[in-house]
Coordinates of N, CA, C and O in Angstrom, one line a residue:
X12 N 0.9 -1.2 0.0 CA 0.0 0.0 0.0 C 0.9 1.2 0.0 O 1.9 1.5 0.7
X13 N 0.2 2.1 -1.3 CA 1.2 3.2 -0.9 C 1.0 4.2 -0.2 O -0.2 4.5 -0.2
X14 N 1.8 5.2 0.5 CA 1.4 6.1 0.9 C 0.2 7.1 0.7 O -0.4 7.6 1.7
X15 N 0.0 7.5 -0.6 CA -1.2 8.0 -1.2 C -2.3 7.5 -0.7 O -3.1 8.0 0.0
X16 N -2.4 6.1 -1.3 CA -3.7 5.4 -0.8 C -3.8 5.2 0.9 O -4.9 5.2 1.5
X17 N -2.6 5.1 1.7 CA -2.5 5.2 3.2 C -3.4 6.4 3.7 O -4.3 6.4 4.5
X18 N -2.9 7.5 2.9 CA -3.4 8.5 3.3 C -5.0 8.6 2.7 O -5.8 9.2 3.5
X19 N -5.4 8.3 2.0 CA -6.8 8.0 1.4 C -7.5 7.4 2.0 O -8.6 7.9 2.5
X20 N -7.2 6.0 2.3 CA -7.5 5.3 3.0 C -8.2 6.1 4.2 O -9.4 6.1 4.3
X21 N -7.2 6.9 5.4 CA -7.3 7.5 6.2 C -8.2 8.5 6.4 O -9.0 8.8 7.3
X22 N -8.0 9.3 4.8 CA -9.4 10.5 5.2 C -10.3 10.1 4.7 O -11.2 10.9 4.8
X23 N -10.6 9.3 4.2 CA -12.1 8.7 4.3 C -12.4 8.4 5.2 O -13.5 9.0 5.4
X24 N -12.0 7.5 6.4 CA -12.0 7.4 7.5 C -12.4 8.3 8.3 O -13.4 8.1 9.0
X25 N -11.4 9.6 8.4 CA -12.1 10.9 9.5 C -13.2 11.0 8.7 O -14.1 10.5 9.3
X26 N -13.5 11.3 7.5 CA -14.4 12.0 6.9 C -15.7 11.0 6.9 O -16.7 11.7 7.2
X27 N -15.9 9.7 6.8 CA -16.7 9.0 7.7 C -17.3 8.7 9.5 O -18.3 8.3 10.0
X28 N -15.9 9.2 9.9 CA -16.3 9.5 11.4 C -16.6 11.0 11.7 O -17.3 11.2 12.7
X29 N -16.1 12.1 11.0 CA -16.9 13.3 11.2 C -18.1 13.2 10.2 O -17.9 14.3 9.6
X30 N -19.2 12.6 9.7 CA -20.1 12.5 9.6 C -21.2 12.1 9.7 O -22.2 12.5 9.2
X31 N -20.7 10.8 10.9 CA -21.3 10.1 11.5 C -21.6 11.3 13.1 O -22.7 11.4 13.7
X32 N -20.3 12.1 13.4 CA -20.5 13.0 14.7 C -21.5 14.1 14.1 O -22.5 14.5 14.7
X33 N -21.2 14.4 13.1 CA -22.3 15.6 12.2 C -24.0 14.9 12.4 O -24.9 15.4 12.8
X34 N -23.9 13.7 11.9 CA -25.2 13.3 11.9 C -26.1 12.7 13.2 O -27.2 12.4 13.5
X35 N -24.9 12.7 13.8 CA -26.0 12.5 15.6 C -26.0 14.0 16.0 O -27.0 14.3 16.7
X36 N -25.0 14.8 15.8 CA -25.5 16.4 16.2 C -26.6 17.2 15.2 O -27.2 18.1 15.8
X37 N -26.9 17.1 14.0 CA -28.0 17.1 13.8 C -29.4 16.6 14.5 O -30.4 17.0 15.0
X38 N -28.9 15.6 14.2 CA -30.1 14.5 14.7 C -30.7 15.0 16.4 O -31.8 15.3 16.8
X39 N -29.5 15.1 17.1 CA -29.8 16.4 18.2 C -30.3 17.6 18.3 O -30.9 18.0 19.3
X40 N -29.8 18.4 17.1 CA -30.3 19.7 17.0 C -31.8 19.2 16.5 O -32.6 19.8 17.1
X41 N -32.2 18.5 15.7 CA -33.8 18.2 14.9 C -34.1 18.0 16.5 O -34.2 19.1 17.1
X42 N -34.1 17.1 17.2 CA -35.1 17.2 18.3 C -34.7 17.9 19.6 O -35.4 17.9 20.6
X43 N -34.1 18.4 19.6 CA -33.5 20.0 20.3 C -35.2 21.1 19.9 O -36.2 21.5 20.6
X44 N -34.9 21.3 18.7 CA -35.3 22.2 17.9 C -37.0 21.7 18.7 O -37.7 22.3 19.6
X45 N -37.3 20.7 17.9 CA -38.7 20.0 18.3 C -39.3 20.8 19.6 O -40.2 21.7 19.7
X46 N -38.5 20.2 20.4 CA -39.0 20.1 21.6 C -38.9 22.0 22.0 O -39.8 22.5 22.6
X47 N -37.5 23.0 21.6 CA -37.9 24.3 21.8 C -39.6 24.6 20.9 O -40.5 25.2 21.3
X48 N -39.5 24.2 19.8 CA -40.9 24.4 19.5 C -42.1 23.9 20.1 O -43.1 24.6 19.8
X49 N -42.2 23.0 20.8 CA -43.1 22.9 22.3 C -43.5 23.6 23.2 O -44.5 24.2 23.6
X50 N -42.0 23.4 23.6 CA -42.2 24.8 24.8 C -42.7 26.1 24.0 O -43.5 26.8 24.6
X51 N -42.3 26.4 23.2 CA -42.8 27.6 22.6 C -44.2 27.9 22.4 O -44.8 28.8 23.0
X52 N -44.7 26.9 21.6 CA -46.7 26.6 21.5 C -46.7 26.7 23.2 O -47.0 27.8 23.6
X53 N -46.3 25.6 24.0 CA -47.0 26.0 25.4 C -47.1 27.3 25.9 O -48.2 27.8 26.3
X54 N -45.8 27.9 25.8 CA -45.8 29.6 26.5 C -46.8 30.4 25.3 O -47.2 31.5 25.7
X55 N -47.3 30.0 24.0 CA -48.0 30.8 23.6 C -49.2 30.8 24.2 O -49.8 31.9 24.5
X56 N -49.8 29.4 24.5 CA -51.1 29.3 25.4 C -51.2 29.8 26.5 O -52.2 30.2 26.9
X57 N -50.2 29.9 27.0 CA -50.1 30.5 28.4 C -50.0 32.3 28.0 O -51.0 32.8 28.6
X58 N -49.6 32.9 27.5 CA -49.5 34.4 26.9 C -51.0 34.5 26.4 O -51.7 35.5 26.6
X59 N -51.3 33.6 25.8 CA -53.1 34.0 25.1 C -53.8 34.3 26.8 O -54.0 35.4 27.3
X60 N -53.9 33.2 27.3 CA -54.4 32.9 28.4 C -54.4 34.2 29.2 O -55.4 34.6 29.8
X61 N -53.1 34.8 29.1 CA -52.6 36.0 30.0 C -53.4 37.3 29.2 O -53.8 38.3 29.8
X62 N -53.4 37.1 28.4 CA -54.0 38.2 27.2 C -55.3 38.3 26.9 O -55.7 39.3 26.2
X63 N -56.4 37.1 27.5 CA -57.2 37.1 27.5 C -58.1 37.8 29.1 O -59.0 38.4 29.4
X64 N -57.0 37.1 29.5 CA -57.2 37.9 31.3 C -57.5 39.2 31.5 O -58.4 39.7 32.1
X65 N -56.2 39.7 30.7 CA -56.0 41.3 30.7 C -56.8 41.8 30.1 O -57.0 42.9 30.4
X66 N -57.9 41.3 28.9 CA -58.8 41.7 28.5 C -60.0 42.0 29.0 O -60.6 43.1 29.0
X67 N -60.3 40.9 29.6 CA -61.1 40.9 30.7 C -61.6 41.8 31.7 O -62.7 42.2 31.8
X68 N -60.1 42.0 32.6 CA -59.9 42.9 33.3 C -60.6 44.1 32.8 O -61.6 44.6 33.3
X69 N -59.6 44.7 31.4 CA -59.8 45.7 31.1 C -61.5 46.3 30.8 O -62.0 47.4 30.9
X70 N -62.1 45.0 30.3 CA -63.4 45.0 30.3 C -64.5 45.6 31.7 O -65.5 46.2 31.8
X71 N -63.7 45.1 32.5 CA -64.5 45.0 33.8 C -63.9 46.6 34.2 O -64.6 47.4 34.8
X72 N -62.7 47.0 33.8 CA -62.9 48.2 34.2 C -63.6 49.5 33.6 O -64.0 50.5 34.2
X73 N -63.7 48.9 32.2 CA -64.5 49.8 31.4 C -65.8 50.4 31.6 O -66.3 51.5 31.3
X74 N -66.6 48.8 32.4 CA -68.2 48.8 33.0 C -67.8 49.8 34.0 O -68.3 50.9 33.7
X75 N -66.9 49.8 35.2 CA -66.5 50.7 36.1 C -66.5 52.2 36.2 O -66.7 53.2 36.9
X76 N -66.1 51.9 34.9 CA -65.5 53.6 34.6 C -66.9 54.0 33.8 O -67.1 55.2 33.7
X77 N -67.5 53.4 33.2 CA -68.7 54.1 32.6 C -69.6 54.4 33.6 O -70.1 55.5 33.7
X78 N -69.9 53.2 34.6 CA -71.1 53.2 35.5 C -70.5 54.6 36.3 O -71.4 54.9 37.0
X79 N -69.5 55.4 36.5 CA -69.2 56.3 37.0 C -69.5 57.4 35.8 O -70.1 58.4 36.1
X80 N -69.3 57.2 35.1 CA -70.1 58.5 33.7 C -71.9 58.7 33.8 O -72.4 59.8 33.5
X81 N -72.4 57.7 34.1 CA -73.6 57.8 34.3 C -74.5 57.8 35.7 O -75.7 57.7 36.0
X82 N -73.5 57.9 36.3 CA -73.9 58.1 38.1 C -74.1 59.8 38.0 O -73.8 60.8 37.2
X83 N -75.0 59.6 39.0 CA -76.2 60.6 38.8 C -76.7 61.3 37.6 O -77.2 62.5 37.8
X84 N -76.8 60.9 36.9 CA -77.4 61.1 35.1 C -78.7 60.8 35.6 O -79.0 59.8 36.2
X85 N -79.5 61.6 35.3 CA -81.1 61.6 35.6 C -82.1 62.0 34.3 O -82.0 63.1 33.8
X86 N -83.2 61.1 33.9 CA -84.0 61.3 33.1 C -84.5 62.7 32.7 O -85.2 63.5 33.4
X87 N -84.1 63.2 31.3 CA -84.2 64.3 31.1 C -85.8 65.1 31.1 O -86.8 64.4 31.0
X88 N -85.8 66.3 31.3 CA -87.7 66.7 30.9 C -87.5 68.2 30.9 O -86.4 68.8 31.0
X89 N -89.0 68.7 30.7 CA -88.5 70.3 30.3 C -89.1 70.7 32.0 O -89.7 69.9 32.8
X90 N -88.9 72.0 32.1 CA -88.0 72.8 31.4 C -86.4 71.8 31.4 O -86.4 70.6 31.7
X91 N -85.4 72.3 31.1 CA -84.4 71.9 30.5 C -83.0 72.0 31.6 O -82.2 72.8 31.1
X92 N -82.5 71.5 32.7 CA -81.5 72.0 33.1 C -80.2 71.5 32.6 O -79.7 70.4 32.5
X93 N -79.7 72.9 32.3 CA -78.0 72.6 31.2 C -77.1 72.1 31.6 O -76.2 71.8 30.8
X94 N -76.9 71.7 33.4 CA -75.6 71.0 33.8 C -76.2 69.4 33.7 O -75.6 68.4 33.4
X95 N -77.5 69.4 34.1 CA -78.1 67.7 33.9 C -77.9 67.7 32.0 O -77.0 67.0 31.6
X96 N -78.3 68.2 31.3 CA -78.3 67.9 29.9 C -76.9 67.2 29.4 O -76.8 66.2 28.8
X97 N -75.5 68.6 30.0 CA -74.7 68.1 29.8 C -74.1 66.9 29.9 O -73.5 66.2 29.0
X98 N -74.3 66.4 31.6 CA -74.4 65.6 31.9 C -74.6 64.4 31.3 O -73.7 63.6 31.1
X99 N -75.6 64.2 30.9 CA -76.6 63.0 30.2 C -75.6 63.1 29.3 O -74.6 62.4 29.5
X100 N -75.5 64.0 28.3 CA -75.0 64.1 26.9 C -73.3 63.4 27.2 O -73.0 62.5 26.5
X101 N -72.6 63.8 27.9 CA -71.3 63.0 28.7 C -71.7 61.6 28.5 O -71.0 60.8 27.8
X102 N -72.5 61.3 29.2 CA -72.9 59.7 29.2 C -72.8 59.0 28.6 O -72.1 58.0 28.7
X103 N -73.8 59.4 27.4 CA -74.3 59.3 26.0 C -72.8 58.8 25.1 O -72.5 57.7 24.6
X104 N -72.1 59.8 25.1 CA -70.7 60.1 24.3 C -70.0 58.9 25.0 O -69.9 57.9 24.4
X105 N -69.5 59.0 26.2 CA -68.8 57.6 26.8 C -69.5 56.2 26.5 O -68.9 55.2 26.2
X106 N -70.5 56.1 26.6 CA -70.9 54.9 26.2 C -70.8 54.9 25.0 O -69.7 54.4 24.8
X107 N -71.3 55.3 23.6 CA -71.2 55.4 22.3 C -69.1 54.6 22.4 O -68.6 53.5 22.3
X108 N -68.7 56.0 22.8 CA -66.9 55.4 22.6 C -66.7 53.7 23.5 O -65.8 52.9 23.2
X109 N -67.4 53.6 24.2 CA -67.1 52.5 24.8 C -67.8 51.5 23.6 O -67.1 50.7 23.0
X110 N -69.0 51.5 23.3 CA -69.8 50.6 21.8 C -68.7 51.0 20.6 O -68.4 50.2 19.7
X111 N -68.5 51.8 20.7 CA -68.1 51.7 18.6 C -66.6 50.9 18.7 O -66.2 50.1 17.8
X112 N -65.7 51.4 20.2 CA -64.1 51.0 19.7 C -64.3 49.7 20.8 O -63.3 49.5 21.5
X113 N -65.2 48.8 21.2 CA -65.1 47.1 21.9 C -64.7 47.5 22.9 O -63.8 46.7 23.2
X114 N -64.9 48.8 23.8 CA -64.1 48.3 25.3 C -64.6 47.6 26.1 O -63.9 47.0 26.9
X115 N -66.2 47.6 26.1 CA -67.1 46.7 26.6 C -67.8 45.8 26.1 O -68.2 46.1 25.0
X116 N -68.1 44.8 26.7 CA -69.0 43.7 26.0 C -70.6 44.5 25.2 O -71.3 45.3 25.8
X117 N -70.8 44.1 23.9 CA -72.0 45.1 23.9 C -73.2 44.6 24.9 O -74.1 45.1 25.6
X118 N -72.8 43.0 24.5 CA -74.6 42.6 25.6 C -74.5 43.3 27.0 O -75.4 43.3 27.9
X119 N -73.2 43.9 26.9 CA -73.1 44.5 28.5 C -73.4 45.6 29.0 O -73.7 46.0 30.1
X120 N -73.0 46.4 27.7 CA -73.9 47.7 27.7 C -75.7 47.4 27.3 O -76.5 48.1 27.8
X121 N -75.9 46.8 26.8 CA -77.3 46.8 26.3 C -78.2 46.1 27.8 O -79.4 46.2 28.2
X122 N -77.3 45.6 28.2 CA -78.1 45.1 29.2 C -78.1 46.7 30.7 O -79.1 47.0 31.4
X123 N -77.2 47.0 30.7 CA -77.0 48.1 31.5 C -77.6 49.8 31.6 O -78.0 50.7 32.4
X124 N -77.2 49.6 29.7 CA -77.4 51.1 30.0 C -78.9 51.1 28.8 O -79.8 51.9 28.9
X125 N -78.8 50.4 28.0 CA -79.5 50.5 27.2 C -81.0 51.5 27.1 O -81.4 52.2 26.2
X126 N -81.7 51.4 28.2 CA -82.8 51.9 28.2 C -82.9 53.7 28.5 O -83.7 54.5 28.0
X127 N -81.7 54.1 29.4 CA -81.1 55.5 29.8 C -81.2 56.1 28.5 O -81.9 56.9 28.0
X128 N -79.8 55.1 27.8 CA -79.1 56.1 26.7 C -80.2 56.1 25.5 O -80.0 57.0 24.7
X129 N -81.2 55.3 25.3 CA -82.6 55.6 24.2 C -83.4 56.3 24.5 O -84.2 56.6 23.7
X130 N -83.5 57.0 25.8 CA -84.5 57.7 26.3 C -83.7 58.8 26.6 O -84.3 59.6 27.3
X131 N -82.7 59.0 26.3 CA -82.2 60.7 26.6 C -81.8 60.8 25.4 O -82.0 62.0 25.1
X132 N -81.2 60.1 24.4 CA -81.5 60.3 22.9 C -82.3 60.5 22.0 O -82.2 61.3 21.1
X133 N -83.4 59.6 22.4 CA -84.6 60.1 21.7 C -85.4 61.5 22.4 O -86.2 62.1 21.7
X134 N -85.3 61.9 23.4 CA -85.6 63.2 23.9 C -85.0 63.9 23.6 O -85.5 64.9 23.2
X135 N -83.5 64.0 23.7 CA -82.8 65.1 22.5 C -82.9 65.0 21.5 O -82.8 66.1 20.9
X136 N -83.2 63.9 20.4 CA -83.4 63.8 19.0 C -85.2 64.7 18.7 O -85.4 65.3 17.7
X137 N -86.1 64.5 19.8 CA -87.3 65.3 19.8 C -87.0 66.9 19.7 O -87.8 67.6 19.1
X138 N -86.1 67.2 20.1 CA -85.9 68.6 20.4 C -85.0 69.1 19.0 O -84.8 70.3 19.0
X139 N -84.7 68.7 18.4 CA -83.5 68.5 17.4 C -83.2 69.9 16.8 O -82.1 70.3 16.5
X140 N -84.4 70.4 16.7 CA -84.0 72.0 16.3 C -84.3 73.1 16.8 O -84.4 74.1 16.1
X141 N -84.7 73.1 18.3 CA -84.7 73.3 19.3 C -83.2 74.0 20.0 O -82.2 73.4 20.2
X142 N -83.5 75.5 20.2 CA -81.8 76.0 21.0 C -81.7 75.5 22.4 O -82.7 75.5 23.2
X143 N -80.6 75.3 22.7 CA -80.4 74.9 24.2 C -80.0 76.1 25.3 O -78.9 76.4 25.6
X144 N -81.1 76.5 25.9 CA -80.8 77.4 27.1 C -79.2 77.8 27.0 O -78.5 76.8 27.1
X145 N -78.7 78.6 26.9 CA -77.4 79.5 27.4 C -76.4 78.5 26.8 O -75.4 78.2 27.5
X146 N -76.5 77.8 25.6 CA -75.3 76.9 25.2 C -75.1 77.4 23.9 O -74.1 77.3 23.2
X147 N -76.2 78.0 23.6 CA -76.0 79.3 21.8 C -76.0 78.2 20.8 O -76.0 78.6 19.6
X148 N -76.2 76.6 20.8 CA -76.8 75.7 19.9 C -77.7 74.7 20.1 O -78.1 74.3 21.2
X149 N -77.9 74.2 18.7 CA -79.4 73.3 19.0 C -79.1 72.5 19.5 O -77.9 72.4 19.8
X150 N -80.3 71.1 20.1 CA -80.2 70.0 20.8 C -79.0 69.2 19.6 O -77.9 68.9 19.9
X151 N -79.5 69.0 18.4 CA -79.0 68.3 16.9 C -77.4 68.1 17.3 O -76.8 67.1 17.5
X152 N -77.2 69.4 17.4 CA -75.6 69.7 17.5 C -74.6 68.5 18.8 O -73.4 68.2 18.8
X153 N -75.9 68.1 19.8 CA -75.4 67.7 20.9 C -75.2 66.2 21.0 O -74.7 65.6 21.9
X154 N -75.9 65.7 19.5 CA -75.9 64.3 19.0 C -74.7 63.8 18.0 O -74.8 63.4 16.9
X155 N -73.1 64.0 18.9 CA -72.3 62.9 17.6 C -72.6 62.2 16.5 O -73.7 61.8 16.2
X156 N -71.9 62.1 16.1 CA -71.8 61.0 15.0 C -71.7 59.6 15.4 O -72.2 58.5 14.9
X157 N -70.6 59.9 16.6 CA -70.5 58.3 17.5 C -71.8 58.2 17.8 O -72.4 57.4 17.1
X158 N -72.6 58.9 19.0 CA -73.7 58.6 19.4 C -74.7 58.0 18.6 O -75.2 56.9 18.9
X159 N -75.0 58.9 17.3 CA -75.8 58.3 16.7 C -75.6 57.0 16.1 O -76.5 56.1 16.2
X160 N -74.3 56.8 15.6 CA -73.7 55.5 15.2 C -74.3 54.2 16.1 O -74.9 53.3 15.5
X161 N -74.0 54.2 17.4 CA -74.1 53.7 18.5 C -75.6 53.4 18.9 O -76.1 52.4 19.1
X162 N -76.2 54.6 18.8 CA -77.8 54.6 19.0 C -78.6 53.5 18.3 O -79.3 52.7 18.9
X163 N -78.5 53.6 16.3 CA -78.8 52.8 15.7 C -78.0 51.1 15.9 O -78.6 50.1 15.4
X164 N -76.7 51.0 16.5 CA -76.4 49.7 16.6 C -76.8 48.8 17.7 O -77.0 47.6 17.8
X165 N -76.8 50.0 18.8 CA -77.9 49.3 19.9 C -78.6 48.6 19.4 O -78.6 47.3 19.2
X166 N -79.9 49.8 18.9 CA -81.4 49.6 18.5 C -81.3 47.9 17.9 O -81.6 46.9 18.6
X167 N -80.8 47.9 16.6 CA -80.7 47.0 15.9 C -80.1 45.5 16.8 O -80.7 44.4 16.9
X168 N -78.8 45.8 17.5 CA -78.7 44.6 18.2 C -79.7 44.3 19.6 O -79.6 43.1 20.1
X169 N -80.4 45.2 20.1 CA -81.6 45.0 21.4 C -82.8 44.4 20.2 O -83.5 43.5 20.6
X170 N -83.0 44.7 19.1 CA -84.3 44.2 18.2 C -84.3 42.9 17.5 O -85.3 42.3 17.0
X171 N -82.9 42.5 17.6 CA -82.3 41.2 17.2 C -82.4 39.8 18.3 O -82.2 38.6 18.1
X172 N -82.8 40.5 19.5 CA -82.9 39.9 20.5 C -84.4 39.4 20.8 O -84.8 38.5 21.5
X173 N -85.1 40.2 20.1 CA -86.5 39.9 20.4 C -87.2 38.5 19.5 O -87.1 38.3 18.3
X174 N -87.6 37.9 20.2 CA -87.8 36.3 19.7 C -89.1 36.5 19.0 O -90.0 37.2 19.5
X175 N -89.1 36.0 18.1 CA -90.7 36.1 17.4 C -91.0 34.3 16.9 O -90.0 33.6 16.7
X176 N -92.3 33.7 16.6 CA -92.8 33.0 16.7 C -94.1 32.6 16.0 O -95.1 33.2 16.3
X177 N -94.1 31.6 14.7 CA -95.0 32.0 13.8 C -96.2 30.5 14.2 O -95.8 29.3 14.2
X178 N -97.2 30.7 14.4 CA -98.2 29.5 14.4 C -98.7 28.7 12.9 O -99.0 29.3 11.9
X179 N -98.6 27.7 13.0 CA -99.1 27.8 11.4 C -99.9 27.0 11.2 O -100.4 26.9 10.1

């Protein structure tokens, strides 16, 4: 044998045993890899979980913070007083922002406030071109775009609720 082939011989050799070391450290890294992708899905469930919490939360404080917007808010009537109007109209507007951008559950508003905020809207929408005592504009002016937005999505989702029943 000659040297050449001695040496051939030989690095085939390493080069068979470094690829046999290559292919169990792969073979390592594939279920290395696996198993960080496990733990990963797991902590994702656990992060939703956490994210759903804080939603939650945030939900529950939202009811909080409104039911404080509509504390002492009192059924509107004439004559007209302009700090209760305002008032109402505050309400009106926080709930609407709380309905149009999901801070609150809607069935949760609809179940809470629903009947308030249709009856101080539709009594300012009666008045519509109507000036407001010492405010220099009309009731109209005092109805957003949110509110109204909000007004009709109620309506529609409180009328969607109503069960009907055909005999035949």
């Amino acid at each position: 044998m000659s040297q050449y082939e001695f040496l051939s011989l030989l690095l085939g050799s390493i080069a068979v045993g470094v690829s046999s070391v290559a292919y169990y450290y792969s073979r390592r890294a594939h279920a290395l890899s696996k198993e960080a992708n496990h733990i990963a899905r797991e902590a994702n469930k656990i992060n939703t979980k956490g994210i759903e919490t804080s939603v939650k939360i945030a939900h529950r404080q939202g009811v909080i913070d409104l039911s404080k917007a509509w504390e002492g808010t009192s059924m509107l009537s004439d004559p007209i007083i302009v700090p209760d109007l305002v008032k109402a109209v505050n309400a009106l507007s926080e709930t609407a922002t709380a309905w149009n951008h999901d801070i609150i559950d809607r069935l949760i508003i609809i179940q809470l406030y629903y009947d308030s905020f249709c009856r101080i809207y539709e009594f300012i929408e009666a008045k519509r071109e109507e000036l407001v005592p010492t405010l220099s504009k009309n009731f109209r002016m005092l109805l957003s775009s949110d509110i109204q937005k909000s007004y009709y999505d109620m309506k529609k989702l409180y009328l969607s609720q109503v069960v009907q029943t055909k005999i035949l």
